Amino acid sequence: MRARPPQDQAAARALRPRLRPGKVTEIPDSKVGQLLTLLDRSGVPDQLESLLQGRPGPAGIRPRTVLAGLLLAAYYTGRATVAAAWRILHFSLQRRARGWLGIPHQSPGTAHECIASSRRLYRALDRITTVLDPARHDRRRRLPKEIASEYAKVWNSPAGRQAAALLQRLANQLVLAPVRLAQARGHLRGWQGDVGVDATPIPVLAHPDSGRSHTASVEITAGWHYSAGSSDGIFGYSATLVVAAHTKRPEQGKKALPYPQLCLGLALDTPTVRTGQNAIAALTQLGDLGLPTGTCAADRAYTGCSPGNFQVPARQLGYRLALDYKANERGVQGSWEGALLVDGCLACPHMPTALAQVTRGAKDGTVRNPPQEMKAALEERAPFYFKTKESPDARGTIRLQCPARGPSPTVNCLRHDRLRPDRTGPPTTVINLHDARARARHPAALPTVQLPASEWHEEADREHLPPACVQSSISVPADAAGDWRTAKYRQDSQYLSDTWKRTYQPIRSHNEGINGRLKSEELDIGNPKHRPAPGQVAQTLLTAIMITVGNLDILDTWLEVRTGSNLVDLDYESIPAPVSTQTEAPETAIRPPPQGG
């Protein structure tokens, strides 16, 4: 057996993953143990082990080792790449940590050993993506568009959606692992359950479909993501992120407890496809943690969803909605049992048209910074809105009552007075002029509902009046009993009011904040070179790993600011040793490269 020629050895050294001279540092066992314990508590490695059982071929490296290597790579380098994971697993771990992960105690010494160990890691990741991919195909070359479209259709079939749901669930288990840790440590006590939902682009290295060669992209399920107000698309995927947020509440004498603003959910999918369903999937999995539900704020991409895909299930999960509208969606949007739906809230059927339609067709810049005339009109129409009588029940149904009813009416209405005569007699004519509230609620200071001319002289027939005027209150189910306009546009705060601004704007700013944090210089999920593995399965898992590291960094930073300490140590001393089945050959059993010319 002749030794390999020198040029062959040089070629092998050029092929293997490159080491960074002078930058191979040793990672302490404590940090490896913390990350590995967090990974084990997510349950993802065990579930992948179950999925891979019985598949043909050698077992290879365990999924736990692959995910741990990628998690360490993202934590220390900001890149979720197999090459970075290989360097850390084989050159940066101490002996104890290597034993936890089943890595040989001695680092690869020759070029061929480096190639063999790195390829085992690549094959292990390939086994994971293969078992989770409903339409596995060769991603090293472009396919004709006809063949690629057939593979893409599999993702939309019942079996494909089931596989995609499993993939999203595993990704969310990784993302929620730091959230569970924060919840168990009591760091989320100050969070009231408010969340922001938004989609951010996840570009890929692959090029889009080619019209010249009639071939499809290697990323067959990718598409063009258009951010709001931009005409330039980004080719890749859309990541739906759910972020912990809070609203600006009026001062109540007690300062709210602080909390870390973590990412609470992830769903990666083709842009503009299943936008609402992906948000609901993330919110549903978040609800399994038993955390509170508050206000869910979303931009116009989610307002435009079919109500059965986003608005209705979000209300049924217990969330109040804060929405924004396009120019042609503002103003009068519909009605419910006779009450007008004006900018998302139900109002008196006889609200003046000029007030109800003041926002109709207004440009976004005008709405964001309304002129004085619009501000005055918004204040004038506020008393005409229906008042909440009962908050949403377990099914999301709310009860509203006429603004002329109750102990504190906001309008005068002759129709109401005729239907329900006041038994307490006329209001007192003596008021304390120094009491601003008493002056404001006096009937003389309230606006008067302008009824049709025929009703000023004769009482209208009750049978011809809308239920909103006849009944003591009206019920609005979460799905609005099939009225898609009410189900689609209804929200829980008066649009553009101070309450709406204190709710919508802070939550939306938190969405932008988490995007900036996850797309920073150290950890950038928006850089495709930091997660180069192709395919929706690989992109989902690598993005989830990077967001998990981002959550850990947010929690670490928050603890440093609040308590001066880092992440609370996990019980990594109890990490079990690898199972008896060898996941990788020990160092003494590594066979030398084949000899010969």
Coordinates of C-alpha atoms in Angstrom, one line a residue:
M1 CA 0.0 0.0 0.0
R2 CA 1.6 3.2 -1.1
A3 CA 1.1 6.5 0.7
R4 CA -1.0 9.2 -1.0
P5 CA 1.1 11.6 -3.0
P6 CA 1.8 15.1 -1.6
Q7 CA -0.5 16.8 -4.0
D8 CA -3.4 14.6 -2.8
Q9 CA -2.7 15.6 0.8
A10 CA -2.7 19.3 -0.3
A11 CA -6.1 18.8 -2.1
A12 CA -7.5 17.2 1.1
R13 CA -6.4 20.1 3.2
A14 CA -8.0 22.5 0.7
L15 CA -11.3 20.7 0.9
R16 CA -11.8 20.4 4.6
P17 CA -13.5 23.1 6.7
R18 CA -10.9 25.7 7.4
L19 CA -9.6 26.4 10.9
R20 CA -9.0 30.0 11.9
P21 CA -5.4 30.2 13.0
G22 CA -5.0 31.8 16.4
K23 CA -8.8 32.0 17.0
V24 CA -9.5 28.4 18.2
T25 CA -10.5 29.1 21.8
E26 CA -11.5 26.7 24.5
I27 CA -15.2 26.9 25.6
P28 CA -15.8 26.3 29.3
D29 CA -17.9 23.3 30.3
S30 CA -20.3 25.5 32.3
K31 CA -21.5 27.3 29.1
V32 CA -21.7 24.1 27.1
G33 CA -23.7 22.5 30.0
Q34 CA -26.1 25.4 30.2
L35 CA -26.9 25.4 26.5
L36 CA -27.1 21.6 26.3
T37 CA -29.4 21.5 29.3
L38 CA -31.6 24.1 27.7
L39 CA -31.6 22.1 24.5
D40 CA -32.6 18.9 26.3
R41 CA -35.4 20.6 28.1
S42 CA -36.9 21.8 24.8
G43 CA -37.6 18.1 23.9
V44 CA -36.5 18.5 20.3
P45 CA -33.5 16.1 20.4
D46 CA -35.7 13.3 21.8
Q47 CA -38.4 13.9 19.2
L48 CA -35.9 13.8 16.4
E49 CA -34.4 10.6 17.7
S50 CA -37.9 9.0 17.6
L51 CA -38.5 10.2 14.1
L52 CA -35.1 8.7 12.9
Q53 CA -35.7 5.3 14.5
G54 CA -35.9 2.5 12.0
R55 CA -34.6 4.5 9.0
P56 CA -32.1 2.7 6.8
G57 CA -28.4 3.3 7.1
P58 CA -26.0 3.8 10.0
A59 CA -27.2 5.9 12.9
G60 CA -24.3 8.4 12.6
I61 CA -24.1 11.4 14.8
R62 CA -27.0 12.0 17.1
P63 CA -29.4 14.9 16.5
R64 CA -28.6 16.2 20.0
T65 CA -24.9 16.6 19.0
V66 CA -25.8 18.4 15.7
L67 CA -28.2 20.8 17.3
A68 CA -25.8 21.5 20.2
G69 CA -23.0 22.2 17.8
L70 CA -25.2 24.6 15.8
L71 CA -26.4 26.3 19.0
L72 CA -22.8 26.8 20.2
A73 CA -21.8 28.1 16.8
A74 CA -24.6 30.6 16.8
Y75 CA -23.8 31.6 20.4
Y76 CA -20.1 32.2 19.9
T77 CA -19.8 33.2 16.2
G78 CA -23.3 34.4 15.3
R79 CA -23.4 31.9 12.4
A80 CA -25.5 28.7 12.3
T81 CA -23.3 26.9 9.9
V82 CA -22.1 23.3 10.0
A83 CA -18.5 24.4 9.4
A84 CA -18.6 26.6 12.5
A85 CA -20.3 23.8 14.5
W86 CA -17.6 21.4 13.4
R87 CA -14.8 23.7 14.5
I88 CA -16.3 24.1 17.9
L89 CA -17.2 20.5 18.5
H90 CA -13.8 19.1 17.5
F91 CA -11.4 21.9 18.5
S92 CA -13.0 24.1 21.2
L93 CA -14.6 21.7 23.7
Q94 CA -13.0 20.4 26.8
R95 CA -12.8 16.7 27.6
R96 CA -15.9 16.7 29.9
A97 CA -18.1 18.4 27.3
R98 CA -16.9 16.1 24.6
G99 CA -18.1 13.2 26.7
W100 CA -21.6 14.8 27.0
L101 CA -21.8 15.0 23.2
G102 CA -20.0 11.8 22.2
I103 CA -17.2 13.6 20.5
P104 CA -13.7 11.9 20.4
H105 CA -11.4 13.3 23.0
Q106 CA -8.6 13.9 20.5
S107 CA -9.1 16.4 17.7
P108 CA -8.7 15.3 14.1
G109 CA -5.0 15.4 13.3
T110 CA -4.8 14.9 9.5
A111 CA -6.6 16.4 6.6
H112 CA -8.5 13.2 5.9
E113 CA -9.6 12.9 9.5
C114 CA -11.0 16.5 9.3
I115 CA -12.8 15.7 6.1
A116 CA -14.3 12.5 7.6
S117 CA -15.5 14.2 10.8
S118 CA -17.0 17.2 9.0
R119 CA -18.8 15.0 6.5
R120 CA -20.3 13.0 9.3
L121 CA -21.7 16.2 10.7
Y122 CA -23.1 17.2 7.3
R123 CA -24.7 13.8 6.8
A124 CA -26.3 14.0 10.3
L125 CA -27.9 17.3 9.5
D126 CA -29.0 15.9 6.2
R127 CA -30.7 13.0 7.9
I128 CA -32.7 15.5 10.1
T129 CA -33.8 17.6 7.2
T130 CA -34.7 14.5 5.2
V131 CA -37.0 13.1 7.8
L132 CA -38.8 16.4 8.2
D133 CA -39.1 17.4 4.5
P134 CA -42.3 16.3 2.9
A135 CA -40.8 16.8 -0.6
R136 CA -37.2 15.9 -0.5
H137 CA -35.2 16.4 -3.7
D138 CA -31.7 17.2 -4.9
R139 CA -30.9 20.7 -3.8
R140 CA -27.5 20.8 -5.5
R141 CA -28.9 21.8 -8.9
R142 CA -31.9 23.6 -10.4
L143 CA -34.9 21.7 -11.5
P144 CA -37.1 22.4 -14.5
K145 CA -40.1 24.6 -13.4
E146 CA -42.6 21.8 -14.1
I147 CA -40.8 19.3 -11.8
A148 CA -40.1 21.9 -9.1
S149 CA -43.8 22.9 -9.1
E150 CA -44.8 19.3 -8.4
Y151 CA -42.5 19.2 -5.4
A152 CA -43.8 22.5 -4.2
K153 CA -47.4 21.3 -4.4
V154 CA -46.5 18.5 -1.9
W155 CA -46.1 21.2 0.8
N156 CA -49.7 22.3 0.3
S157 CA -51.1 18.8 0.4
P158 CA -52.6 17.4 3.6
A159 CA -49.5 15.3 4.3
G160 CA -47.3 18.3 3.5
R161 CA -49.2 20.6 5.8
Q162 CA -49.0 18.0 8.6
A163 CA -45.2 17.8 8.1
A164 CA -44.9 21.6 8.0
A165 CA -46.9 21.8 11.3
L166 CA -44.5 19.4 12.9
L167 CA -41.5 21.4 11.7
Q168 CA -43.0 24.7 13.0
R169 CA -43.7 23.0 16.3
L170 CA -40.2 21.8 16.7
A171 CA -38.8 25.2 15.8
N172 CA -41.1 26.9 18.4
Q173 CA -40.0 24.5 21.0
L174 CA -36.4 25.7 20.5
V175 CA -37.5 29.4 20.5
L176 CA -39.6 28.9 23.6
A177 CA -36.9 27.1 25.7
P178 CA -35.5 30.4 27.0
V179 CA -39.0 31.7 27.5
R180 CA -39.8 28.7 29.7
L181 CA -36.6 29.4 31.6
A182 CA -37.6 33.0 32.2
Q183 CA -41.1 32.0 33.2
A184 CA -39.8 29.4 35.7
R185 CA -37.4 32.0 37.2
G186 CA -40.2 34.5 37.6
H187 CA -38.8 37.0 35.2
L188 CA -42.1 37.4 33.3
R189 CA -44.2 38.4 36.3
G190 CA -44.3 42.0 35.0
W191 CA -45.5 41.0 31.5
Q192 CA -49.3 41.5 31.0
G193 CA -49.7 39.3 28.0
D194 CA -49.5 42.0 25.2
V195 CA -47.9 40.7 22.0
G196 CA -46.9 42.1 18.7
V197 CA -47.1 40.0 15.5
D198 CA -45.1 40.9 12.4
A199 CA -43.4 39.2 9.4
T200 CA -39.8 39.9 8.6
P201 CA -37.9 38.8 5.5
I202 CA -35.5 35.9 5.6
P203 CA -33.4 36.1 2.4
V204 CA -31.6 33.1 1.0
L205 CA -28.5 32.5 -1.0
A206 CA -30.3 30.8 -3.9
H207 CA -31.3 32.8 -6.9
P208 CA -35.0 33.0 -8.0
D209 CA -36.5 31.2 -10.9
S210 CA -34.8 31.8 -14.2
G211 CA -36.8 32.9 -17.2
R212 CA -34.0 32.3 -19.6
S213 CA -33.2 28.7 -18.7
H214 CA -36.8 27.9 -17.5
T215 CA -35.4 26.4 -14.3
A216 CA -36.7 26.9 -10.8
S217 CA -34.9 28.1 -7.8
V218 CA -33.1 25.7 -5.6
E219 CA -35.4 27.0 -2.8
I220 CA -38.6 25.7 -4.4
T221 CA -40.9 27.1 -1.6
A222 CA -39.3 30.5 -1.4
G223 CA -40.9 33.7 -2.8
W224 CA -40.7 37.5 -2.8
H225 CA -41.2 39.3 0.4
Y226 CA -42.3 43.0 0.1
S227 CA -42.0 45.1 3.2
A228 CA -44.5 47.8 3.8
G229 CA -44.0 50.8 1.5
S230 CA -41.2 49.1 -0.5
S231 CA -41.5 48.2 -4.1
D232 CA -38.3 46.1 -4.0
G233 CA -38.8 42.5 -3.1
I234 CA -36.5 40.2 -1.1
F235 CA -36.3 36.6 -2.3
G236 CA -36.5 34.1 0.5
Y237 CA -39.0 33.3 3.2
S238 CA -41.1 35.3 5.7
A239 CA -40.6 34.7 9.4
T240 CA -43.6 35.5 11.5
L241 CA -42.3 36.7 14.9
V242 CA -44.4 37.1 18.1
V243 CA -42.7 39.4 20.6
A244 CA -43.5 40.2 24.3
A245 CA -44.6 43.8 24.5
H246 CA -46.6 46.2 26.6
T247 CA -48.9 49.2 26.2
K248 CA -48.6 52.7 27.7
R249 CA -51.2 52.6 30.4
P250 CA -52.3 55.8 32.3
E251 CA -50.5 56.4 35.5
Q252 CA -52.1 54.2 38.3
G253 CA -49.7 55.1 41.1
K254 CA -47.9 51.8 40.8
K255 CA -45.0 51.2 38.4
A256 CA -45.2 48.1 36.3
L257 CA -42.7 45.4 36.9
P258 CA -40.0 45.1 34.2
Y259 CA -39.6 42.0 32.0
P260 CA -37.3 40.8 29.2
Q261 CA -38.8 41.5 25.8
L262 CA -38.3 38.0 24.3
C263 CA -39.3 36.5 21.0
L264 CA -42.3 34.3 21.9
G265 CA -42.9 32.5 18.6
L266 CA -41.6 31.8 15.1
A267 CA -43.3 30.5 11.9
L268 CA -41.2 30.5 8.7
D269 CA -43.1 30.1 5.4
T270 CA -43.5 31.3 1.9
P271 CA -44.2 35.0 1.8
T272 CA -47.8 36.1 1.6
V273 CA -49.0 32.5 2.1
R274 CA -50.8 31.5 5.3
T275 CA -49.9 34.8 6.9
G276 CA -52.7 34.6 9.5
Q277 CA -52.5 30.9 10.1
N278 CA -48.8 31.1 10.9
A279 CA -49.5 33.8 13.5
I280 CA -52.2 31.8 15.1
A281 CA -50.0 28.7 15.2
A282 CA -47.4 30.6 17.1
L283 CA -49.9 32.2 19.5
T284 CA -51.5 28.8 20.1
Q285 CA -48.2 27.2 21.1
L286 CA -47.5 30.2 23.3
G287 CA -50.8 29.6 25.0
D288 CA -49.7 26.1 26.1
L289 CA -47.3 27.8 28.5
G290 CA -50.2 29.2 30.6
L291 CA -49.0 32.8 30.1
P292 CA -51.6 35.7 30.2
T293 CA -53.3 37.0 27.1
G294 CA -53.6 40.7 26.5
T295 CA -53.7 42.9 23.4
C296 CA -52.4 41.6 20.0
A297 CA -51.3 44.3 17.7
A298 CA -50.7 43.6 14.0
D299 CA -50.1 45.7 10.9
R300 CA -52.3 45.9 7.8
A301 CA -50.9 42.6 6.4
Y302 CA -52.9 40.8 9.1
T303 CA -55.9 43.1 8.9
G304 CA -56.2 42.0 5.2
C305 CA -56.3 38.3 6.2
S306 CA -59.5 36.3 6.0
P307 CA -61.1 36.7 9.4
G308 CA -61.3 32.9 9.8
N309 CA -57.5 32.7 9.5
F310 CA -56.5 35.4 12.0
Q311 CA -59.0 37.7 13.6
V312 CA -61.5 35.2 14.8
P313 CA -59.1 32.6 16.2
A314 CA -57.1 35.4 17.9
R315 CA -60.2 36.5 19.7
Q316 CA -61.0 33.0 20.6
L317 CA -57.6 32.6 22.1
G318 CA -58.4 35.5 24.4
Y319 CA -56.6 38.3 22.7
R320 CA -57.9 41.8 22.2
L321 CA -57.0 43.2 18.8
A322 CA -55.4 46.5 17.8
L323 CA -55.4 46.9 14.0
D324 CA -54.5 49.4 11.3
Y325 CA -56.4 50.0 8.0
K326 CA -55.7 50.9 4.5
A327 CA -57.0 54.2 3.1
N328 CA -60.1 52.6 1.4
E329 CA -60.9 50.5 4.5
R330 CA -61.3 53.5 6.9
G331 CA -64.6 55.2 7.8
V332 CA -67.8 53.2 7.8
Q333 CA -67.0 49.6 7.3
G334 CA -70.3 47.8 7.8
S335 CA -72.9 47.3 10.5
W336 CA -74.0 44.8 13.2
E337 CA -77.6 44.6 14.4
G338 CA -78.2 48.2 13.2
A339 CA -75.1 49.7 14.8
L340 CA -72.5 51.2 12.4
L341 CA -69.0 49.7 12.3
V342 CA -66.9 52.9 12.1
D343 CA -63.1 52.3 12.0
G344 CA -63.4 49.0 13.8
C345 CA -65.8 50.0 16.6
L346 CA -69.6 49.8 16.7
A347 CA -71.4 53.2 17.0
C348 CA -74.8 54.8 17.0
P349 CA -76.7 54.2 13.8
H350 CA -77.2 58.0 13.5
M351 CA -73.7 59.1 14.0
P352 CA -73.3 62.1 11.7
T353 CA -71.9 61.0 8.3
A354 CA -69.3 63.8 8.3
L355 CA -67.9 62.4 11.6
A356 CA -68.2 58.7 10.6
Q357 CA -66.4 59.2 7.2
V358 CA -63.8 61.7 8.4
T359 CA -61.0 59.1 7.9
R360 CA -62.3 57.7 4.6
G361 CA -59.7 57.8 1.9
A362 CA -57.2 59.7 4.1
K363 CA -53.6 59.0 3.3
D364 CA -51.3 57.3 5.8
G365 CA -49.3 60.4 6.5
T366 CA -52.5 62.4 7.2
V367 CA -53.7 59.7 9.6
R368 CA -50.4 59.4 11.4
N369 CA -50.2 63.1 11.9
P370 CA -53.9 64.3 11.6
P371 CA -54.6 68.0 11.0
Q372 CA -56.5 70.0 13.6
E373 CA -59.8 69.6 11.8
M374 CA -59.5 65.8 11.8
K375 CA -58.5 65.7 15.4
A376 CA -61.6 67.8 16.3
A377 CA -63.9 65.4 14.3
L378 CA -62.4 62.4 16.0
E379 CA -63.1 63.8 19.4
E380 CA -66.7 64.7 18.4
R381 CA -67.5 61.2 17.2
A382 CA -66.1 59.5 20.3
P383 CA -69.3 59.9 22.4
F384 CA -71.4 58.0 19.7
Y385 CA -69.5 54.8 20.1
F386 CA -71.1 51.9 22.0
K387 CA -69.8 51.1 25.4
T388 CA -68.6 47.8 26.7
K389 CA -71.0 46.1 29.1
E390 CA -69.3 42.8 29.4
S391 CA -65.7 41.8 28.5
P392 CA -65.1 38.9 26.2
D393 CA -66.1 35.5 27.5
A394 CA -64.4 32.2 27.0
R395 CA -65.7 32.1 23.4
G396 CA -64.6 35.7 22.6
T397 CA -68.2 37.1 22.7
I398 CA -68.6 40.7 24.0
R399 CA -71.7 42.6 25.0
L400 CA -72.1 46.3 24.1
Q401 CA -74.7 48.8 25.0
C402 CA -76.1 52.0 23.4
P403 CA -74.2 55.2 24.3
A404 CA -77.4 56.8 25.6
R405 CA -77.9 54.0 28.2
G406 CA -76.4 53.4 31.6
P407 CA -75.6 55.6 34.6
S408 CA -73.1 57.6 32.5
P409 CA -74.6 58.2 29.0
T410 CA -72.4 60.0 26.5
V411 CA -75.2 61.2 24.1
N412 CA -78.8 62.5 24.3
C413 CA -81.2 60.4 22.3
L414 CA -85.0 61.0 22.0
R415 CA -85.5 57.4 20.7
H416 CA -83.9 56.0 23.8
D417 CA -86.0 58.2 26.1
R418 CA -89.2 57.1 24.5
L419 CA -88.3 53.4 24.5
R420 CA -87.1 53.6 28.1
P421 CA -88.7 56.5 30.0
D422 CA -86.6 57.8 32.9
R423 CA -88.3 56.7 36.1
T424 CA -86.1 58.9 38.3
G425 CA -87.5 62.2 37.0
P426 CA -85.8 65.0 35.3
P427 CA -82.1 65.6 36.0
T428 CA -81.2 68.0 38.7
T429 CA -80.7 71.6 37.6
V430 CA -78.2 72.3 40.3
I431 CA -74.6 71.2 39.6
N432 CA -71.3 72.1 41.0
L433 CA -69.7 74.3 38.3
H434 CA -66.3 73.8 39.8
D435 CA -66.5 70.0 39.2
A436 CA -65.3 69.4 35.6
R437 CA -66.7 65.8 35.5
A438 CA -70.1 67.0 36.7
R439 CA -70.3 69.6 34.0
A440 CA -69.2 67.2 31.3
R441 CA -71.8 64.5 32.1
H442 CA -74.7 66.9 32.4
P443 CA -77.3 66.4 29.6
A444 CA -76.8 69.9 28.5
A445 CA -73.2 69.2 27.7
L446 CA -73.8 66.0 25.8
P447 CA -74.2 65.8 22.0
T448 CA -77.7 65.0 20.7
V449 CA -78.4 62.2 18.3
Q450 CA -80.0 63.6 15.1
L451 CA -83.0 61.3 14.4
P452 CA -85.0 61.2 11.1
A453 CA -87.5 64.1 10.9
S454 CA -90.4 61.7 11.2
E455 CA -89.3 60.6 14.7
W456 CA -89.3 64.1 16.2
H457 CA -93.1 64.2 16.3
E458 CA -94.1 60.5 16.4
E459 CA -92.6 57.6 18.1
A460 CA -91.2 55.0 15.7
D461 CA -92.6 51.4 15.6
R462 CA -90.4 49.2 17.7
E463 CA -90.7 46.4 15.1
H464 CA -89.0 48.6 12.5
L465 CA -86.1 49.8 14.7
P466 CA -82.7 48.0 14.7
P467 CA -81.9 45.6 17.6
A468 CA -79.1 48.0 18.7
C469 CA -81.7 50.5 19.7
V470 CA -84.4 48.2 21.0
Q471 CA -82.4 45.7 23.1
S472 CA -80.7 46.7 26.3
S473 CA -77.4 45.4 24.9
I474 CA -76.1 43.5 21.8
S475 CA -73.8 40.5 21.7
V476 CA -71.0 40.4 19.2
P477 CA -69.5 36.9 18.8
A478 CA -65.8 36.4 17.9
D479 CA -66.8 35.3 14.4
A480 CA -69.7 37.9 14.2
A481 CA -72.0 35.1 13.1
G482 CA -70.7 35.1 9.5
D483 CA -70.6 38.9 9.0
W484 CA -67.1 39.0 7.5
R485 CA -66.8 42.8 7.7
T486 CA -67.4 42.9 11.4
A487 CA -65.3 39.9 12.0
K488 CA -62.5 41.3 9.9
Y489 CA -62.3 45.0 10.9
R490 CA -63.6 45.0 14.5
Q491 CA -61.0 45.9 17.2
D492 CA -61.2 46.8 20.9
S493 CA -60.0 50.4 20.9
Q494 CA -61.4 53.4 19.0
Y495 CA -59.1 53.9 16.0
L496 CA -56.7 56.8 16.3
S497 CA -57.9 57.6 19.8
D498 CA -55.4 58.2 22.6
T499 CA -56.1 54.7 24.0
W500 CA -55.4 53.2 20.6
K501 CA -52.2 55.1 20.2
R502 CA -51.0 54.0 23.7
T503 CA -51.8 50.4 22.6
Y504 CA -50.8 50.1 19.0
Q505 CA -47.7 52.3 18.7
P506 CA -45.7 50.9 21.6
I507 CA -46.3 47.3 20.6
R508 CA -45.4 48.0 17.0
S509 CA -42.2 49.6 18.1
H510 CA -41.3 46.5 20.1
N511 CA -41.7 44.5 16.9
E512 CA -39.2 46.7 15.2
G513 CA -37.0 46.4 18.2
I514 CA -36.8 42.6 18.2
N515 CA -36.2 42.7 14.4
G516 CA -33.3 45.1 15.0
R517 CA -31.9 42.9 17.8
L518 CA -32.1 39.7 15.8
K519 CA -30.6 41.4 12.8
S520 CA -27.7 43.1 14.5
E521 CA -24.0 42.8 13.7
E522 CA -23.3 40.0 16.2
L523 CA -26.4 37.8 15.3
D524 CA -28.0 38.5 12.0
I525 CA -30.8 36.2 10.9
G526 CA -31.2 38.4 7.8
N527 CA -27.8 37.5 6.5
P528 CA -28.2 34.3 4.3
K529 CA -24.4 33.6 4.7
H530 CA -25.0 32.9 8.4
R531 CA -27.4 30.0 7.6
P532 CA -26.4 28.7 4.1
A533 CA -28.0 25.3 4.2
P534 CA -30.7 25.2 1.5
G535 CA -34.3 24.1 1.9
Q536 CA -37.3 25.3 4.0
V537 CA -36.6 22.7 6.6
A538 CA -33.0 23.6 7.1
Q539 CA -33.8 27.3 7.0
T540 CA -36.5 26.9 9.6
L541 CA -34.3 25.0 12.0
L542 CA -31.3 27.3 11.6
T543 CA -33.4 30.4 12.0
A544 CA -35.0 28.9 15.1
I545 CA -31.5 28.2 16.6
M546 CA -30.4 31.7 15.9
I547 CA -33.5 33.2 17.5
T548 CA -33.0 30.9 20.5
V549 CA -29.5 32.3 20.9
G550 CA -31.0 35.8 20.5
N551 CA -33.5 35.1 23.3
L552 CA -30.7 33.9 25.5
D553 CA -28.7 37.1 24.8
I554 CA -31.8 39.3 25.6
L555 CA -32.3 37.4 28.9
D556 CA -28.6 37.6 29.8
T557 CA -28.5 41.3 29.1
W558 CA -31.7 42.0 31.0
L559 CA -30.3 40.1 34.0
E560 CA -27.0 41.9 33.8
V561 CA -28.8 45.3 33.9
R562 CA -31.3 44.3 36.6
T563 CA -29.2 42.2 39.0
G564 CA -25.6 42.5 37.8
S565 CA -25.5 38.8 37.1
N566 CA -25.6 36.6 34.0
L567 CA -28.0 33.8 33.1
V568 CA -28.9 31.7 36.2
D569 CA -26.8 28.5 36.1
L570 CA -28.8 25.5 35.0
D571 CA -28.2 22.1 36.6
Y572 CA -25.8 20.9 34.0
E573 CA -24.1 18.6 36.5
S574 CA -26.8 16.1 35.8
I575 CA -26.4 15.9 32.1
P576 CA -26.5 12.2 31.2
A577 CA -23.7 10.5 29.2
P578 CA -24.3 9.4 25.7
V579 CA -26.4 6.3 25.2
S580 CA -24.5 3.0 24.8
T581 CA -25.0 3.0 21.0
Q582 CA -21.9 4.7 19.7
T583 CA -22.8 7.8 17.7
E584 CA -19.3 8.3 16.4
A585 CA -16.3 6.0 16.3
P586 CA -13.8 6.5 19.1
E587 CA -10.5 8.1 18.2
T588 CA -8.6 4.8 18.3
A589 CA -11.0 3.2 15.9
I590 CA -10.7 5.8 13.2
R591 CA -9.4 4.0 10.1
P592 CA -6.6 5.5 8.2
P593 CA -7.3 6.8 4.7
P594 CA -7.1 4.3 1.9
Q595 CA -3.7 3.7 0.5
G596 CA -2.7 3.4 -3.1
G597 CA -2.1 5.4 -6.2

